[in-house]
Amino acid sequence: MYPTNNISKPLLRWYRKSKRPMPWRNTKEPYKIWLSETMLQQTQVKTVIPFYNSWIEKYPDFESVAGARLDSLLKSWEGLGYYNRCHNFHKAVKIIVNKYNSSLPINIKDFMVLPGVGSYTSAAVYSIVFLHPIPVVDGNVNRVMSRLLRLLRFTPYNKKRVLSTLIKWLDRSRPGDFNQALMELGSTVCLPKNPKCENCPLKLSCGGTLSGSPESYPSPKPKQSLPWQNVLTGVIWKRDSFLIIKRAGYKHLNNLWELPSGKTLTKNNPHPQLEELLKNKFKLEVTIKNKIGEIRHRYSHFGITLSGFHCRLINGSKPEVNRPFRWIKLNEINQYAFPKANHKLFNLIQE
Ligand code: SF4
């Protein structure tokens, strides 16, 4: 490990001058800080800002979230992805309102165990709002630290060294700023590729840049290819309405609405495959009409090629599913929250 100096002072000086304006940086309100930290998980700042602003307009405080229907919250979250964050935020806020009288618990451990919170979010929220001296470690912080300390791998031993160094360096009077400054440096200066060391306030203390090859820290993980699935979907028409079904009880995209669909092993012979799939999975008898198109969509751990077909319901056939379903018109799409892949297909239909 490279024995670098405490970076706190130059880091905080740089942060004061260089931090990007963000709507949640003008407040210390626990609700807003927690919401922003939840939305920012695995999502870029520029994506989050419009979602955060419109959410705050609709749901300005804990009570408004606790009193809202999950379907309405999901509609506001639609497009931000990782929908479990929204489910968990709803559940956790209800606990805050009912059990803690709309205030965050005094003991951080009581906050940490709420649905979807955990050690990262609790450290971020409590260091910003209540000035608890706890370091926050995310991907950006790990990268900056691995370069400062010249760590090639995140072994359990090195993780402990990162944490103990951060605890030593953390400015006790401004822990929230210290945490945000390190994350900001990772997002804007100490980039995964081509770090801007010449503009970095820590360049004189950084083992990585002094070695001449900061990018080699940490050593890159071998790239894994993304598993890919073929999915067939039917836009099943009954007069001028089509069928949508709620994804209730799923881990992925839970409680969003979707077109009836299923995975297939090949893209060959889609008509008989789709007919069979709709019959077996939903007890639906349909006539397959023309192809709408094919879209590709990447989720975090897999990708799909979704082939969509217009279908006509055969008279008398009814869906048999133990999940809610609706027959909706094209102009009612906006009343429901759908996965992005379904929206891409709706765009093709409307073109
Ligand atoms: S000097 Fe370069 S490698 Fe070191 S922390 Fe700054 S940007 Fe990252």
mmCIF file of C-alpha atoms and ligand atoms in Angstrom:
data_model
loop_
_atom_site.group_PDB
_atom_site.id
_atom_site.type_symbol
_atom_site.label_atom_id
_atom_site.label_comp_id
_atom_site.label_asym_id
_atom_site.label_seq_id
_atom_site.Cartn_x
_atom_site.Cartn_y
_atom_site.Cartn_z
ATOM 1 C CA MET A 1 0.000 0.000 0.000
ATOM 2 C CA TYR A 2 1.321 3.441 -0.942
ATOM 3 C CA PRO A 3 1.728 5.528 2.254
ATOM 4 C CA THR A 4 -0.064 8.650 1.119
ATOM 5 C CA ASN A 5 -0.986 11.748 3.158
ATOM 6 C CA ASN A 6 -4.371 12.672 4.523
ATOM 7 C CA ILE A 7 -6.228 14.049 1.505
ATOM 8 C CA SER A 8 -9.071 15.667 3.417
ATOM 9 C CA LYS A 9 -8.057 19.338 3.160
ATOM 10 C CA PRO A 10 -7.200 19.555 -0.564
ATOM 11 C CA LEU A 11 -10.212 17.366 -1.363
ATOM 12 C CA LEU A 12 -12.671 19.575 0.530
ATOM 13 C CA ARG A 13 -11.122 22.756 -0.916
ATOM 14 C CA TRP A 14 -11.555 21.360 -4.426
ATOM 15 C CA TYR A 15 -15.128 20.225 -3.675
ATOM 16 C CA ARG A 16 -16.160 23.662 -2.446
ATOM 17 C CA LYS A 17 -15.093 25.184 -5.769
ATOM 18 C CA SER A 18 -15.880 22.387 -8.220
ATOM 19 C CA LYS A 19 -18.981 20.520 -7.062
ATOM 20 C CA ARG A 20 -21.713 20.233 -9.646
ATOM 21 C CA PRO A 21 -25.048 21.822 -8.770
ATOM 22 C CA MET A 22 -27.635 19.185 -7.892
ATOM 23 C CA PRO A 23 -31.108 19.871 -6.479
ATOM 24 C CA TRP A 24 -30.502 17.734 -3.368
ATOM 25 C CA ARG A 25 -27.313 19.633 -2.581
ATOM 26 C CA ASN A 26 -29.332 22.668 -1.470
ATOM 27 C CA THR A 27 -30.968 20.843 1.402
ATOM 28 C CA LYS A 28 -30.326 18.747 4.476
ATOM 29 C CA GLU A 29 -33.908 17.489 4.664
ATOM 30 C CA PRO A 30 -33.682 13.779 5.543
ATOM 31 C CA TYR A 31 -36.487 12.845 3.141
ATOM 32 C CA LYS A 32 -34.861 14.544 0.146
ATOM 33 C CA ILE A 33 -31.354 13.280 0.905
ATOM 34 C CA TRP A 34 -32.610 9.719 1.348
ATOM 35 C CA LEU A 35 -34.665 9.893 -1.854
ATOM 36 C CA SER A 36 -31.684 11.223 -3.829
ATOM 37 C CA GLU A 37 -29.357 8.533 -2.458
ATOM 38 C CA THR A 38 -31.914 5.874 -3.387
ATOM 39 C CA MET A 39 -32.362 7.206 -6.916
ATOM 40 C CA LEU A 40 -28.599 7.578 -7.406
ATOM 41 C CA GLN A 41 -27.871 3.904 -6.758
ATOM 42 C CA GLN A 42 -26.441 2.528 -10.022
ATOM 43 C CA THR A 43 -27.836 5.517 -11.896
ATOM 44 C CA GLN A 44 -26.080 8.583 -13.259
ATOM 45 C CA VAL A 45 -26.684 12.035 -11.803
ATOM 46 C CA LYS A 46 -27.931 13.515 -15.090
ATOM 47 C CA THR A 47 -30.531 10.731 -15.390
ATOM 48 C CA VAL A 48 -31.688 11.172 -11.802
ATOM 49 C CA ILE A 49 -32.166 14.976 -11.752
ATOM 50 C CA PRO A 50 -35.428 15.194 -13.802
ATOM 51 C CA PHE A 51 -36.906 12.174 -11.982
ATOM 52 C CA TYR A 52 -35.967 13.652 -8.611
ATOM 53 C CA ASN A 53 -37.482 17.051 -9.465
ATOM 54 C CA SER A 54 -40.795 15.706 -10.701
ATOM 55 C CA TRP A 55 -40.998 13.231 -7.795
ATOM 56 C CA ILE A 56 -40.482 16.022 -5.251
ATOM 57 C CA GLU A 57 -43.227 18.046 -6.905
ATOM 58 C CA LYS A 58 -45.665 15.149 -6.613
ATOM 59 C CA TYR A 59 -44.426 13.649 -3.355
ATOM 60 C CA PRO A 60 -42.819 16.414 -1.278
ATOM 61 C CA ASP A 61 -42.531 14.536 2.025
ATOM 62 C CA PHE A 62 -42.718 11.219 3.845
ATOM 63 C CA GLU A 63 -46.495 11.431 4.333
ATOM 64 C CA SER A 64 -47.218 11.891 0.630
ATOM 65 C CA VAL A 65 -45.187 8.763 -0.226
ATOM 66 C CA ALA A 66 -46.671 6.700 2.599
ATOM 67 C CA GLY A 67 -50.193 7.624 1.486
ATOM 68 C CA ALA A 68 -49.590 6.955 -2.220
ATOM 69 C CA ARG A 69 -50.511 3.777 -4.115
ATOM 70 C CA LEU A 70 -47.539 1.709 -5.251
ATOM 71 C CA ASP A 71 -48.855 1.828 -8.844
ATOM 72 C CA SER A 72 -48.712 5.643 -8.818
ATOM 73 C CA LEU A 73 -45.196 5.659 -7.356
ATOM 74 C CA LEU A 74 -44.039 3.151 -9.973
ATOM 75 C CA LYS A 75 -45.485 5.374 -12.692
ATOM 76 C CA SER A 76 -43.323 8.251 -11.395
ATOM 77 C CA TRP A 77 -40.305 5.917 -11.205
ATOM 78 C CA GLU A 78 -40.954 4.524 -14.707
ATOM 79 C CA GLY A 79 -37.787 4.800 -16.820
ATOM 80 C CA LEU A 80 -35.402 5.119 -13.872
ATOM 81 C CA GLY A 81 -35.006 1.326 -13.658
ATOM 82 C CA TYR A 82 -34.195 -0.958 -10.715
ATOM 83 C CA TYR A 83 -37.816 -0.809 -9.611
ATOM 84 C CA ASN A 84 -37.176 -2.644 -6.352
ATOM 85 C CA ARG A 85 -35.737 0.641 -5.114
ATOM 86 C CA CYS A 86 -39.191 2.191 -5.478
ATOM 87 C CA HIS A 87 -40.978 -0.744 -3.776
ATOM 88 C CA ASN A 88 -38.546 -0.699 -0.886
ATOM 89 C CA PHE A 89 -38.610 3.082 -0.528
ATOM 90 C CA HIS A 90 -42.402 2.925 -0.278
ATOM 91 C CA LYS A 91 -42.272 0.170 2.364
ATOM 92 C CA ALA A 92 -39.525 1.895 4.354
ATOM 93 C CA VAL A 93 -41.207 5.320 4.272
ATOM 94 C CA LYS A 94 -44.427 3.779 5.602
ATOM 95 C CA ILE A 95 -42.418 2.449 8.556
ATOM 96 C CA ILE A 96 -40.851 5.886 9.109
ATOM 97 C CA VAL A 97 -44.295 7.514 9.153
ATOM 98 C CA ASN A 98 -46.051 4.906 11.293
ATOM 99 C CA LYS A 99 -43.311 3.884 13.686
ATOM 100 C CA TYR A 100 -40.996 6.910 13.835
ATOM 101 C CA ASN A 101 -43.508 9.732 13.486
ATOM 102 C CA SER A 102 -42.064 10.868 10.125
ATOM 103 C CA SER A 103 -38.506 11.369 11.432
ATOM 104 C CA LEU A 104 -35.444 9.238 10.821
ATOM 105 C CA PRO A 105 -34.588 7.017 13.813
ATOM 106 C CA ILE A 106 -31.969 8.353 16.233
ATOM 107 C CA ASN A 107 -30.037 5.103 16.033
ATOM 108 C CA ILE A 108 -28.614 4.549 12.546
ATOM 109 C CA LYS A 109 -28.936 0.776 13.030
ATOM 110 C CA ASP A 110 -32.730 1.152 13.101
ATOM 111 C CA PHE A 111 -32.550 2.971 9.761
ATOM 112 C CA MET A 112 -30.091 0.523 8.203
ATOM 113 C CA VAL A 113 -32.473 -2.425 8.603
ATOM 114 C CA LEU A 114 -35.383 -0.772 6.772
ATOM 115 C CA PRO A 115 -36.257 -2.295 3.368
ATOM 116 C CA GLY A 116 -33.704 -1.322 0.714
ATOM 117 C CA VAL A 117 -31.551 0.828 3.017
ATOM 118 C CA GLY A 118 -28.444 -1.107 4.144
ATOM 119 C CA SER A 119 -25.010 0.154 5.105
ATOM 120 C CA TYR A 120 -24.264 2.306 2.034
ATOM 121 C CA THR A 121 -27.457 4.406 2.047
ATOM 122 C CA SER A 122 -27.518 4.751 5.826
ATOM 123 C CA ALA A 123 -23.895 5.967 5.873
ATOM 124 C CA ALA A 124 -24.588 8.461 3.080
ATOM 125 C CA VAL A 125 -27.793 9.825 4.643
ATOM 126 C CA TYR A 126 -26.553 10.018 8.238
ATOM 127 C CA SER A 127 -23.200 11.566 7.298
ATOM 128 C CA ILE A 128 -24.906 14.270 5.222
ATOM 129 C CA VAL A 129 -27.928 14.960 7.427
ATOM 130 C CA PHE A 130 -26.658 14.276 10.958
ATOM 131 C CA LEU A 131 -22.873 14.598 10.395
ATOM 132 C CA HIS A 132 -22.224 11.028 11.541
ATOM 133 C CA PRO A 133 -18.526 10.312 10.910
ATOM 134 C CA ILE A 134 -19.027 7.249 8.700
ATOM 135 C CA PRO A 135 -17.286 6.814 5.338
ATOM 136 C CA VAL A 136 -19.333 5.916 2.275
ATOM 137 C CA VAL A 137 -17.769 3.420 -0.092
ATOM 138 C CA ASP A 138 -19.165 3.042 -3.598
ATOM 139 C CA GLY A 139 -17.551 2.123 -6.928
ATOM 140 C CA ASN A 140 -16.177 5.633 -7.449
ATOM 141 C CA VAL A 141 -14.660 5.801 -3.968
ATOM 142 C CA ASN A 142 -13.098 2.363 -4.397
ATOM 143 C CA ARG A 143 -11.473 3.429 -7.660
ATOM 144 C CA VAL A 144 -10.059 6.656 -6.210
ATOM 145 C CA MET A 145 -8.775 4.846 -3.125
ATOM 146 C CA SER A 146 -7.232 2.001 -5.105
ATOM 147 C CA ARG A 147 -5.268 4.588 -7.099
ATOM 148 C CA LEU A 148 -4.266 6.712 -4.125
ATOM 149 C CA LEU A 149 -3.076 3.635 -2.236
ATOM 150 C CA ARG A 150 -1.939 1.650 -5.292
ATOM 151 C CA LEU A 151 -4.172 -1.340 -4.636
ATOM 152 C CA LEU A 152 -4.560 -3.757 -7.509
ATOM 153 C CA ARG A 153 -7.321 -5.951 -6.127
ATOM 154 C CA PHE A 154 -10.188 -5.610 -3.675
ATOM 155 C CA THR A 155 -9.297 -8.530 -1.481
ATOM 156 C CA PRO A 156 -11.091 -8.604 1.892
ATOM 157 C CA TYR A 157 -7.815 -7.398 3.422
ATOM 158 C CA ASN A 158 -7.567 -4.441 1.011
ATOM 159 C CA LYS A 159 -11.224 -3.547 1.580
ATOM 160 C CA LYS A 160 -10.467 -3.276 5.289
ATOM 161 C CA ARG A 161 -7.452 -1.077 4.528
ATOM 162 C CA VAL A 162 -9.584 1.231 2.388
ATOM 163 C CA LEU A 163 -12.170 1.526 5.137
ATOM 164 C CA SER A 164 -9.680 2.113 7.947
ATOM 165 C CA THR A 165 -7.847 4.741 5.857
ATOM 166 C CA LEU A 166 -11.117 6.526 5.120
ATOM 167 C CA ILE A 167 -12.056 6.497 8.811
ATOM 168 C CA LYS A 168 -8.673 8.060 9.566
ATOM 169 C CA TRP A 169 -9.013 10.725 6.862
ATOM 170 C CA LEU A 170 -12.691 11.603 7.280
ATOM 171 C CA ASP A 171 -13.172 15.234 8.313
ATOM 172 C CA ARG A 172 -15.169 14.946 11.554
ATOM 173 C CA SER A 173 -16.755 18.367 11.116
ATOM 174 C CA ARG A 174 -17.858 17.757 7.490
ATOM 175 C CA PRO A 175 -18.267 13.996 6.980
ATOM 176 C CA GLY A 176 -21.096 14.403 4.445
ATOM 177 C CA ASP A 177 -19.038 16.797 2.326
ATOM 178 C CA PHE A 178 -15.988 14.533 2.583
ATOM 179 C CA ASN A 179 -18.006 11.536 1.351
ATOM 180 C CA GLN A 180 -19.656 13.479 -1.448
ATOM 181 C CA ALA A 181 -16.347 15.051 -2.467
ATOM 182 C CA LEU A 182 -14.663 11.685 -2.903
ATOM 183 C CA MET A 183 -17.597 10.361 -4.950
ATOM 184 C CA GLU A 184 -17.631 13.565 -7.016
ATOM 185 C CA LEU A 185 -13.904 13.234 -7.692
ATOM 186 C CA GLY A 186 -14.474 9.664 -8.889
ATOM 187 C CA SER A 187 -17.313 10.735 -11.215
ATOM 188 C CA THR A 188 -15.685 13.795 -12.739
ATOM 189 C CA VAL A 189 -11.873 13.563 -12.431
ATOM 190 C CA CYS A 190 -10.634 10.110 -11.433
ATOM 191 C CA LEU A 191 -12.470 8.446 -14.315
ATOM 192 C CA PRO A 192 -12.171 4.710 -15.039
ATOM 193 C CA LYS A 193 -10.433 5.509 -18.351
ATOM 194 C CA ASN A 194 -8.182 8.526 -18.896
ATOM 195 C CA PRO A 195 -8.275 9.980 -15.368
ATOM 196 C CA LYS A 196 -7.662 13.737 -15.432
ATOM 197 C CA CYS A 197 -4.712 13.641 -13.045
ATOM 198 C CA GLU A 198 -3.437 17.043 -14.143
ATOM 199 C CA ASN A 199 -6.656 18.626 -12.734
ATOM 200 C CA CYS A 200 -6.778 16.481 -9.620
ATOM 201 C CA PRO A 201 -6.377 18.091 -6.191
ATOM 202 C CA LEU A 202 -4.794 14.860 -4.909
ATOM 203 C CA LYS A 203 -2.151 14.368 -7.582
ATOM 204 C CA LEU A 204 0.761 15.070 -5.226
ATOM 205 C CA SER A 205 -0.398 12.352 -2.809
ATOM 206 C CA CYS A 206 -1.525 9.762 -5.328
ATOM 207 C CA GLY A 207 0.465 6.548 -5.557
ATOM 208 C CA GLY A 208 -1.213 5.663 -8.850
ATOM 209 C CA THR A 209 -0.309 8.828 -10.712
ATOM 210 C CA LEU A 210 3.208 8.858 -9.238
ATOM 211 C CA SER A 211 3.654 5.322 -10.614
ATOM 212 C CA GLY A 212 3.004 6.701 -14.108
ATOM 213 C CA SER A 213 0.038 4.431 -14.854
ATOM 214 C CA PRO A 214 -2.938 5.314 -12.645
ATOM 215 C CA GLU A 215 -5.322 3.415 -14.917
ATOM 216 C CA SER A 216 -3.758 0.113 -13.921
ATOM 217 C CA TYR A 217 -5.305 0.513 -10.443
ATOM 218 C CA PRO A 218 -7.429 -1.419 -9.724
ATOM 219 C CA SER A 219 -6.579 -4.164 -12.208
ATOM 220 C CA PRO A 220 -9.496 -4.563 -14.633
ATOM 221 C CA LYS A 221 -11.926 -7.426 -14.107
ATOM 222 C CA PRO A 222 -12.178 -9.879 -17.012
ATOM 223 C CA LYS A 223 -15.193 -8.936 -19.115
ATOM 224 C CA GLN A 224 -18.093 -11.366 -18.962
ATOM 225 C CA SER A 225 -20.414 -11.638 -21.899
ATOM 226 C CA LEU A 226 -23.988 -10.671 -21.166
ATOM 227 C CA PRO A 227 -26.449 -13.592 -21.365
ATOM 228 C CA TRP A 228 -29.022 -12.918 -24.059
ATOM 229 C CA GLN A 229 -32.610 -14.190 -24.283
ATOM 230 C CA ASN A 230 -35.203 -14.330 -27.062
ATOM 231 C CA VAL A 231 -38.630 -13.175 -25.984
ATOM 232 C CA LEU A 232 -41.842 -13.360 -28.004
ATOM 233 C CA THR A 233 -44.686 -11.053 -27.158
ATOM 234 C CA GLY A 234 -48.211 -10.590 -28.432
ATOM 235 C CA VAL A 235 -50.201 -7.389 -28.643
ATOM 236 C CA ILE A 236 -53.500 -9.212 -28.325
ATOM 237 C CA TRP A 237 -56.389 -7.172 -29.649
ATOM 238 C CA LYS A 238 -60.010 -7.464 -28.600
ATOM 239 C CA ARG A 239 -61.821 -4.857 -30.693
ATOM 240 C CA ASP A 240 -59.789 -1.633 -30.096
ATOM 241 C CA SER A 241 -58.180 -2.718 -26.815
ATOM 242 C CA PHE A 242 -55.208 -4.925 -26.071
ATOM 243 C CA LEU A 243 -54.240 -7.040 -23.105
ATOM 244 C CA ILE A 244 -51.739 -6.091 -20.407
ATOM 245 C CA ILE A 245 -50.868 -8.169 -17.342
ATOM 246 C CA LYS A 246 -49.253 -7.134 -14.080
ATOM 247 C CA ARG A 247 -45.885 -8.682 -13.198
ATOM 248 C CA ALA A 248 -46.961 -9.514 -9.662
ATOM 249 C CA GLY A 249 -44.672 -11.715 -7.572
ATOM 250 C CA TYR A 250 -41.612 -11.336 -9.830
ATOM 251 C CA LYS A 251 -38.142 -10.351 -8.625
ATOM 252 C CA HIS A 252 -37.378 -8.416 -11.781
ATOM 253 C CA LEU A 253 -39.644 -5.467 -12.743
ATOM 254 C CA ASN A 254 -42.118 -6.502 -10.070
ATOM 255 C CA ASN A 255 -45.567 -4.861 -10.209
ATOM 256 C CA LEU A 256 -44.982 -3.225 -13.575
ATOM 257 C CA TRP A 257 -47.492 -3.952 -16.337
ATOM 258 C CA GLU A 258 -46.419 -5.814 -19.465
ATOM 259 C CA LEU A 259 -47.614 -7.383 -22.677
ATOM 260 C CA PRO A 260 -48.128 -11.152 -22.451
ATOM 261 C CA SER A 261 -44.803 -12.669 -23.386
ATOM 262 C CA GLY A 262 -42.409 -15.528 -22.799
ATOM 263 C CA LYS A 263 -38.873 -16.707 -23.473
ATOM 264 C CA THR A 264 -38.094 -18.973 -26.419
ATOM 265 C CA LEU A 265 -34.982 -20.894 -27.310
ATOM 266 C CA THR A 266 -34.868 -19.760 -30.931
ATOM 267 C CA LYS A 267 -36.274 -17.003 -33.084
ATOM 268 C CA ASN A 268 -37.257 -19.540 -35.770
ATOM 269 C CA ASN A 269 -40.941 -20.200 -36.484
ATOM 270 C CA PRO A 270 -42.205 -17.462 -34.190
ATOM 271 C CA HIS A 271 -45.915 -17.869 -35.065
ATOM 272 C CA PRO A 272 -46.419 -21.430 -33.769
ATOM 273 C CA GLN A 273 -44.109 -20.727 -30.831
ATOM 274 C CA LEU A 274 -46.063 -17.622 -29.801
ATOM 275 C CA GLU A 275 -49.422 -19.383 -30.241
ATOM 276 C CA GLU A 276 -48.271 -22.225 -28.023
ATOM 277 C CA LEU A 277 -46.728 -19.916 -25.451
ATOM 278 C CA LEU A 278 -49.894 -17.803 -25.127
ATOM 279 C CA LYS A 279 -52.013 -20.935 -24.860
ATOM 280 C CA ASN A 280 -49.845 -22.657 -22.241
ATOM 281 C CA LYS A 281 -49.004 -19.639 -20.138
ATOM 282 C CA PHE A 282 -52.214 -17.592 -20.322
ATOM 283 C CA LYS A 283 -54.816 -20.023 -21.775
ATOM 284 C CA LEU A 284 -55.272 -17.592 -24.655
ATOM 285 C CA GLU A 285 -56.350 -18.633 -28.153
ATOM 286 C CA VAL A 286 -55.206 -16.129 -30.734
ATOM 287 C CA THR A 287 -54.621 -15.678 -34.428
ATOM 288 C CA ILE A 288 -51.189 -14.224 -35.059
ATOM 289 C CA LYS A 289 -51.212 -11.303 -37.491
ATOM 290 C CA ASN A 290 -48.319 -9.165 -38.697
ATOM 291 C CA LYS A 291 -44.983 -8.637 -36.993
ATOM 292 C CA ILE A 292 -44.621 -5.269 -35.250
ATOM 293 C CA GLY A 293 -40.852 -5.418 -35.070
ATOM 294 C CA GLU A 294 -37.922 -6.515 -33.033
ATOM 295 C CA ILE A 295 -36.210 -4.574 -30.302
ATOM 296 C CA ARG A 296 -33.077 -5.232 -28.278
ATOM 297 C CA HIS A 297 -32.846 -4.137 -24.680
ATOM 298 C CA ARG A 298 -30.102 -4.533 -22.087
ATOM 299 C CA TYR A 299 -30.812 -4.921 -18.400
ATOM 300 C CA SER A 300 -27.971 -4.971 -15.874
ATOM 301 C CA HIS A 301 -27.424 -8.751 -15.929
ATOM 302 C CA PHE A 302 -28.899 -9.878 -19.235
ATOM 303 C CA GLY A 303 -30.259 -8.637 -22.513
ATOM 304 C CA ILE A 304 -33.332 -9.520 -24.561
ATOM 305 C CA THR A 305 -34.385 -9.514 -28.175
ATOM 306 C CA LEU A 306 -38.107 -8.906 -28.026
ATOM 307 C CA SER A 307 -40.136 -9.801 -31.121
ATOM 308 C CA GLY A 308 -43.641 -8.371 -31.074
ATOM 309 C CA PHE A 309 -46.656 -9.494 -33.093
ATOM 310 C CA HIS A 310 -50.159 -8.167 -33.453
ATOM 311 C CA CYS A 311 -52.605 -10.915 -32.489
ATOM 312 C CA ARG A 312 -56.379 -11.161 -32.638
ATOM 313 C CA LEU A 313 -58.214 -12.865 -29.784
ATOM 314 C CA ILE A 314 -60.305 -15.822 -30.934
ATOM 315 C CA ASN A 315 -63.916 -15.325 -29.869
ATOM 316 C CA GLY A 316 -64.681 -16.664 -26.435
ATOM 317 C CA SER A 317 -61.055 -16.977 -25.338
ATOM 318 C CA LYS A 318 -60.255 -15.379 -21.964
ATOM 319 C CA PRO A 319 -56.936 -15.001 -20.158
ATOM 320 C CA GLU A 320 -56.539 -17.294 -17.169
ATOM 321 C CA VAL A 321 -53.867 -15.825 -14.919
ATOM 322 C CA ASN A 322 -53.703 -15.338 -11.184
ATOM 323 C CA ARG A 323 -52.410 -11.806 -11.671
ATOM 324 C CA PRO A 324 -54.317 -8.596 -12.430
ATOM 325 C CA PHE A 325 -54.904 -7.901 -16.121
ATOM 326 C CA ARG A 326 -56.565 -5.133 -18.141
ATOM 327 C CA TRP A 327 -57.762 -4.462 -21.668
ATOM 328 C CA ILE A 328 -56.522 -0.982 -22.539
ATOM 329 C CA LYS A 329 -56.534 1.355 -25.522
ATOM 330 C CA LEU A 330 -53.330 2.748 -27.012
ATOM 331 C CA ASN A 331 -54.053 6.199 -25.596
ATOM 332 C CA GLU A 332 -54.243 4.734 -22.064
ATOM 333 C CA ILE A 333 -50.627 3.518 -22.013
ATOM 334 C CA ASN A 334 -49.598 6.543 -19.952
ATOM 335 C CA GLN A 335 -51.804 5.485 -17.071
ATOM 336 C CA TYR A 336 -49.680 2.397 -16.376
ATOM 337 C CA ALA A 337 -45.994 1.783 -15.646
ATOM 338 C CA PHE A 338 -44.326 -0.541 -18.174
ATOM 339 C CA PRO A 339 -40.762 -1.836 -18.610
ATOM 340 C CA LYS A 340 -38.687 0.125 -21.131
ATOM 341 C CA ALA A 341 -38.686 -2.781 -23.594
ATOM 342 C CA ASN A 342 -42.501 -2.588 -23.820
ATOM 343 C CA HIS A 343 -42.321 1.168 -24.410
ATOM 344 C CA LYS A 344 -39.924 0.580 -27.304
ATOM 345 C CA LEU A 345 -42.516 -1.755 -28.819
ATOM 346 C CA PHE A 346 -45.346 0.749 -28.236
ATOM 347 C CA ASN A 347 -43.264 3.326 -30.120
ATOM 348 C CA LEU A 348 -43.065 0.947 -33.091
ATOM 349 C CA ILE A 349 -46.846 0.439 -32.995
ATOM 350 C CA GLN A 350 -47.467 4.175 -32.922
ATOM 351 C CA GLU A 351 -44.979 4.993 -35.697
HETATM 352 S S1 SF4 B 1 -4.166 11.858 -9.300
HETATM 353 FE FE1 SF4 B 1 -5.200 10.797 -10.955
HETATM 354 S S2 SF4 B 1 -5.336 8.677 -10.327
HETATM 355 FE FE2 SF4 B 1 -4.810 9.870 -8.515
HETATM 356 S S3 SF4 B 1 -6.775 10.284 -7.541
HETATM 357 FE FE3 SF4 B 1 -6.314 12.010 -8.865
HETATM 358 S S4 SF4 B 1 -7.294 11.534 -10.833
HETATM 359 FE FE4 SF4 B 1 -7.195 9.645 -9.639
#
